[in-house]
mmCIF file of C-alpha atoms in Angstrom:
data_model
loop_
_atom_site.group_PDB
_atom_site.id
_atom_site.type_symbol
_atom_site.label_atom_id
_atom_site.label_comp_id
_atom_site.label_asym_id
_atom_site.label_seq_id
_atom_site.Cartn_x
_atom_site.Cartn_y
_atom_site.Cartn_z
ATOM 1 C CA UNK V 1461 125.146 102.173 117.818
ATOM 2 C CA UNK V 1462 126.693 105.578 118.140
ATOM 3 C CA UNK V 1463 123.243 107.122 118.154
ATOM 4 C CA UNK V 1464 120.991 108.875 116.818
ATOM 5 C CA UNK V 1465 122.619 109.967 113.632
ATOM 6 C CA UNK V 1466 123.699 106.601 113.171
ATOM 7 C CA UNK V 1467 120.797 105.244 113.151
ATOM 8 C CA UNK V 1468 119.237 107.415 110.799
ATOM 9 C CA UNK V 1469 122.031 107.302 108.274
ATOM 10 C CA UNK V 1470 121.579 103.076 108.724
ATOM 11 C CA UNK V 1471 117.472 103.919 107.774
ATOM 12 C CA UNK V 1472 118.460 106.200 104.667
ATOM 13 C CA UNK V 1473 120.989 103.393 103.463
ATOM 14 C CA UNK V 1474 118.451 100.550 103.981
ATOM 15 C CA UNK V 1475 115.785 102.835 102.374
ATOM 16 C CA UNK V 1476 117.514 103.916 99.383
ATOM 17 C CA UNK V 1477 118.777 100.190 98.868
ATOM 18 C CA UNK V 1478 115.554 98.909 98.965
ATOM 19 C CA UNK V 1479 114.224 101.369 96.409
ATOM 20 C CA UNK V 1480 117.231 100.498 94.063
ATOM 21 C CA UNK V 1481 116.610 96.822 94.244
ATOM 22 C CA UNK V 1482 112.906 97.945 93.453
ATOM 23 C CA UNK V 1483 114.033 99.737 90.171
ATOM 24 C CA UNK V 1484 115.995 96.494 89.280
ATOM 25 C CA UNK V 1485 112.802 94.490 89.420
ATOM 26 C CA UNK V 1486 110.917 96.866 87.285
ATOM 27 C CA UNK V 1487 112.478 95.369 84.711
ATOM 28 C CA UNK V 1488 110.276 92.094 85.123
ATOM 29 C CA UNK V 1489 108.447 90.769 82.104
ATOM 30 C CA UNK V 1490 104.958 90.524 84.335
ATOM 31 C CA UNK V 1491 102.970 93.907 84.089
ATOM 32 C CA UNK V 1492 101.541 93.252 87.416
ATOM 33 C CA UNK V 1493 105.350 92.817 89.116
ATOM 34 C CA UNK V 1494 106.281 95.860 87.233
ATOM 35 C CA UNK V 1495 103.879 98.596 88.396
ATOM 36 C CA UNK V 1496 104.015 96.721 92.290
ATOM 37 C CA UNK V 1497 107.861 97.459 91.793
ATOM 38 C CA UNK V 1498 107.827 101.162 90.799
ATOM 39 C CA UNK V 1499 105.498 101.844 93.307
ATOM 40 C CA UNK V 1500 107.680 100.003 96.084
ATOM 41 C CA UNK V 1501 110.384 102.324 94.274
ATOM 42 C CA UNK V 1502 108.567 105.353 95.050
ATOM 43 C CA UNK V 1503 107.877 104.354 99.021
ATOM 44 C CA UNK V 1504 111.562 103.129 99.235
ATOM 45 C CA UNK V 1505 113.103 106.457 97.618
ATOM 46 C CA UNK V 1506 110.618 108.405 99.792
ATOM 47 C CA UNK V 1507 111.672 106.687 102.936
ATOM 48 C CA UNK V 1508 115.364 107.596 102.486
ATOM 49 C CA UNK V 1509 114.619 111.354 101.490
ATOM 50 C CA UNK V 1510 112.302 111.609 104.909
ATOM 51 C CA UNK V 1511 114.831 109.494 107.249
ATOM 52 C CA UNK V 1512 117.725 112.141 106.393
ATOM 53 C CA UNK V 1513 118.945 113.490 109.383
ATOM 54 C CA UNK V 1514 118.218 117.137 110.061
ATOM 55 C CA UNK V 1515 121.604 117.731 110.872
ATOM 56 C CA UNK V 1516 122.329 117.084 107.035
ATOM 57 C CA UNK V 1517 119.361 118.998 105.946
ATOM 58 C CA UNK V 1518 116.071 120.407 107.445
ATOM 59 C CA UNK V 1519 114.052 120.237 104.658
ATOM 60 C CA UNK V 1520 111.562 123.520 104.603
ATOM 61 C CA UNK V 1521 108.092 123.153 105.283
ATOM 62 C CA UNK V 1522 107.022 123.180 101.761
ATOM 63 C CA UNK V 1523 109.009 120.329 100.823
ATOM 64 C CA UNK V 1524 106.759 118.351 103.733
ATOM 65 C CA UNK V 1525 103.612 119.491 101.783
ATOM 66 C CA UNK V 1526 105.259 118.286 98.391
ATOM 67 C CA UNK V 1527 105.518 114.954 99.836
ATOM 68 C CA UNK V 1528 102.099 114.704 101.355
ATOM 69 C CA UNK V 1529 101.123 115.521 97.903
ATOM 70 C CA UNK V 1530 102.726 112.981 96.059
ATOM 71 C CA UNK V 1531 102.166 109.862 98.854
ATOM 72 C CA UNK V 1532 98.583 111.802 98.771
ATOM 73 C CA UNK V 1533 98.151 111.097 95.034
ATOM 74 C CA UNK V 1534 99.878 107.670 95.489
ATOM 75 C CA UNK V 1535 97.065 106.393 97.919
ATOM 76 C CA UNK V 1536 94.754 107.575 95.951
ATOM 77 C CA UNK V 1537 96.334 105.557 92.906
ATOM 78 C CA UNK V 1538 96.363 102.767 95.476
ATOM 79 C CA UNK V 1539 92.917 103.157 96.415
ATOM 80 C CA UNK V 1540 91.641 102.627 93.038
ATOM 81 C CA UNK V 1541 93.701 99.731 92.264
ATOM 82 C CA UNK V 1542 92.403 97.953 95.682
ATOM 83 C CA UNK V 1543 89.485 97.695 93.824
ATOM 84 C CA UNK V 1544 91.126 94.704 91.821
ATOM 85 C CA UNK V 1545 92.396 93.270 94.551
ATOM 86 C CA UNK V 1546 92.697 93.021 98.413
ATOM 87 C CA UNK V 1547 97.024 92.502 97.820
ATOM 88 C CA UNK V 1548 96.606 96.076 96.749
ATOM 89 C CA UNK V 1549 95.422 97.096 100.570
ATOM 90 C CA UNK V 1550 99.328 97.134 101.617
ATOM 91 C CA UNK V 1551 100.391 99.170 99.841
ATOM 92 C CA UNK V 1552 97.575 101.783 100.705
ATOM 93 C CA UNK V 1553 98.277 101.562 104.396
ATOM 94 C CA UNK V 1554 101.796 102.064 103.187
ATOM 95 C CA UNK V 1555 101.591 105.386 101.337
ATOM 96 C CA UNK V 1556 98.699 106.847 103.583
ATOM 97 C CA UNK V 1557 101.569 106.343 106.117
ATOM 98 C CA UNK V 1558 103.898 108.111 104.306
ATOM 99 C CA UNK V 1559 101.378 111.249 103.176
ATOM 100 C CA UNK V 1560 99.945 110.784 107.250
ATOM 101 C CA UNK V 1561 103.823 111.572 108.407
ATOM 102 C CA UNK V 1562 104.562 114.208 106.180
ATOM 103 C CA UNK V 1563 101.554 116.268 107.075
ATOM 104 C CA UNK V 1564 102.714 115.729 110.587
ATOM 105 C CA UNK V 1565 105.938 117.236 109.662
ATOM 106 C CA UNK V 1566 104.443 119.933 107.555
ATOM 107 C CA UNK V 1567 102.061 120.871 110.298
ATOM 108 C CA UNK V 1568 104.479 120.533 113.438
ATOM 109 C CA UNK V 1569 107.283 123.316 112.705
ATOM 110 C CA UNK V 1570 110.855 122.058 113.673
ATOM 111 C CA UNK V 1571 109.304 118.313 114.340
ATOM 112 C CA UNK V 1572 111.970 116.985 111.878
ATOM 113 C CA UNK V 1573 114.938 117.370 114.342
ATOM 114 C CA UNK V 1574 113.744 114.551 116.411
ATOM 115 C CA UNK V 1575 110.123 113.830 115.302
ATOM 116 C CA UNK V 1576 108.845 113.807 118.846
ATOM 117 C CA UNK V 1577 105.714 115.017 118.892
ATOM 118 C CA UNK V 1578 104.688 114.670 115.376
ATOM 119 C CA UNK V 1579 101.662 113.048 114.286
ATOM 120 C CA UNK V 1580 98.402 112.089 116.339
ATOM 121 C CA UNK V 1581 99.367 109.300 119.296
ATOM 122 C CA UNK V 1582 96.280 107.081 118.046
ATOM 123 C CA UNK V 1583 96.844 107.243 114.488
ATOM 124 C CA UNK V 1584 100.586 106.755 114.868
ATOM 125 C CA UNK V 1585 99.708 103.536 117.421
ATOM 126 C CA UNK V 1586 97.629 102.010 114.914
ATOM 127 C CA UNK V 1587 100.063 102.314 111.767
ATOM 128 C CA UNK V 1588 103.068 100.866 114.194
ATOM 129 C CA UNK V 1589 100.671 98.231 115.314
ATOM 130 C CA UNK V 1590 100.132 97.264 111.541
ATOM 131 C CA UNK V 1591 103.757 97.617 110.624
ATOM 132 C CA UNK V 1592 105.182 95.976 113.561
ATOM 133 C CA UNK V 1593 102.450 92.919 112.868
ATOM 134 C CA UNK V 1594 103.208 92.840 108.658
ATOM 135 C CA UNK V 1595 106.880 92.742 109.774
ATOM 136 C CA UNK V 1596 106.537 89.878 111.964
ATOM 137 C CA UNK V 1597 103.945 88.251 109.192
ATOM 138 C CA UNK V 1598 106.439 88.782 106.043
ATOM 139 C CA UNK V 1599 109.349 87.960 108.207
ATOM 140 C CA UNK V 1600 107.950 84.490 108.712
ATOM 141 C CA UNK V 1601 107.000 83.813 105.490
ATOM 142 C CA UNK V 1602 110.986 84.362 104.515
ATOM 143 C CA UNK V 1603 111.787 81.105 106.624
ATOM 144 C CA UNK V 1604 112.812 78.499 104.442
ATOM 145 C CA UNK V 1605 110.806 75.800 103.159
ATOM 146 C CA UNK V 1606 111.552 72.761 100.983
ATOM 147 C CA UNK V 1607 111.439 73.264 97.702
ATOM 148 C CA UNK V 1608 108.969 71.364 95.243
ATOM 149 C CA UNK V 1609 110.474 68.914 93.031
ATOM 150 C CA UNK V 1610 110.163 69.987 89.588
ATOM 151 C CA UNK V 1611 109.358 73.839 90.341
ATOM 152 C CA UNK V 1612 111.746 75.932 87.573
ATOM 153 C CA UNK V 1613 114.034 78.246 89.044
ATOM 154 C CA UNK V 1614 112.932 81.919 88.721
ATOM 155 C CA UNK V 1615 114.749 84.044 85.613
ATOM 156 C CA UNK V 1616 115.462 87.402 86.359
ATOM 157 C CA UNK V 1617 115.883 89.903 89.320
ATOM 158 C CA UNK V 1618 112.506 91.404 88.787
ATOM 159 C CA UNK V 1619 110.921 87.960 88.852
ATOM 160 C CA UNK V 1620 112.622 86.480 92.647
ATOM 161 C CA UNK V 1621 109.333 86.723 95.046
ATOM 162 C CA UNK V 1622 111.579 85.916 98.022
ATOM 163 C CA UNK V 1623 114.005 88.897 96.899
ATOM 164 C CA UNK V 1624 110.737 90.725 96.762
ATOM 165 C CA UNK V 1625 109.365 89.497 99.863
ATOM 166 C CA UNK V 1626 112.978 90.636 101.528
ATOM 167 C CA UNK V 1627 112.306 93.953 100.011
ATOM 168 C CA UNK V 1628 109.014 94.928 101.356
ATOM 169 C CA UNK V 1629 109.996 93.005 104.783
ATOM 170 C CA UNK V 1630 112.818 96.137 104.600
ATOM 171 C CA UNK V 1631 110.423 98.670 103.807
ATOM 172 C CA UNK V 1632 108.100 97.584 106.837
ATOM 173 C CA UNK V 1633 110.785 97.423 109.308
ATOM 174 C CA UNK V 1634 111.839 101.353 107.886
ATOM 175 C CA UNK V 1635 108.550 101.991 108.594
ATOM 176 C CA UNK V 1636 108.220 100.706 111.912
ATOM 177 C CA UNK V 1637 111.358 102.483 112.556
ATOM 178 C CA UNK V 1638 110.225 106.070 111.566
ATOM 179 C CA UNK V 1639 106.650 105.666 113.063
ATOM 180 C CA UNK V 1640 108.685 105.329 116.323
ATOM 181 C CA UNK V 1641 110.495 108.237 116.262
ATOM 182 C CA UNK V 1642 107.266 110.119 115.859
#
């Protein structure tokens, strides 16, 4: 690792990748997968704007505030769909993150440069604690495991739950990764 920069640059890359992928499997032929998959596209494209180094650009303080709009309006989206469902609950913890660390940034003037200091210490403990945890959960659920005999092999890019799986296991370890740097 050369640093910092590095780093950060390796976070945008994963970030923006992940979101790609996501647009990919938007074009399942499940409803369900498709709306999960823009969403995820949203969090992943969001991820790589907000992990740009400030050396590249320090974005002003109203472009913090648009962002804690838009995750804003995105857990509130979430919210209401948790009502269907408790797989729904993810993804709320995921874009109240997001909205919680752009208020931080809008809020603490300059923050951006290295994050320190951002953000309340409890609040920020108790999304990494999450993160770190569904990162260790998801990751095990990638391991291998024999496949049943006459299962059919899945169609499309959008329809691949372990490419899926690998995609939110990315997201979670981006987000474990900027809720550090906080």
């Amino acid at each position: 690792m050369h640093g910092p920069g590095s780093a950060a640059w390796l976070l945008v890359a994963l970030c923006a990748a992940t979101g790609a992928y996501c647009v990919l499997r938007m074009r399942s032929g499940v409803e369900e997968q498709r709306r999960a998959a823009g969403s995820e596209a949203l969090m992943g494209f969001g991820m790589a704007l907000m992990a740009l180094p400030a050396a590249v650009v320090t974005p002003p303080r109203a472009a913090w505030v648009v962002y804690a709009l838009v995750f804003g309006a995105a857990a509130l989206r979430a919210l209401w769909a948790a009502r269907s469902g408790a797989h729904h609950l993810h993804h709320l913890v995921g874009v109240f993150a997001m909205a919680y660390m752009a208020v931080a940034m809008a809020v603490t003037p300059g923050a951006h440069a290295g994050h320190a200091g951002a953000g309340a210490p409890l609040v920020t403990g108790l999304l990494l604690l999450y993160f770190a945890g569904y990162v260790l959960w998801s990751g095990a659920r990638l391991v291998p495991v024999p496949a049943a005999g006459g299962a059919p092999p899945a169609t499309g890019w959008g329809d691949r739950p372990e490419l899926a799986r690998a995609c939110r296991l990315s997201m979670g370890i981006g987000m474990v990764a900027m809720l550090l740097t906080m």
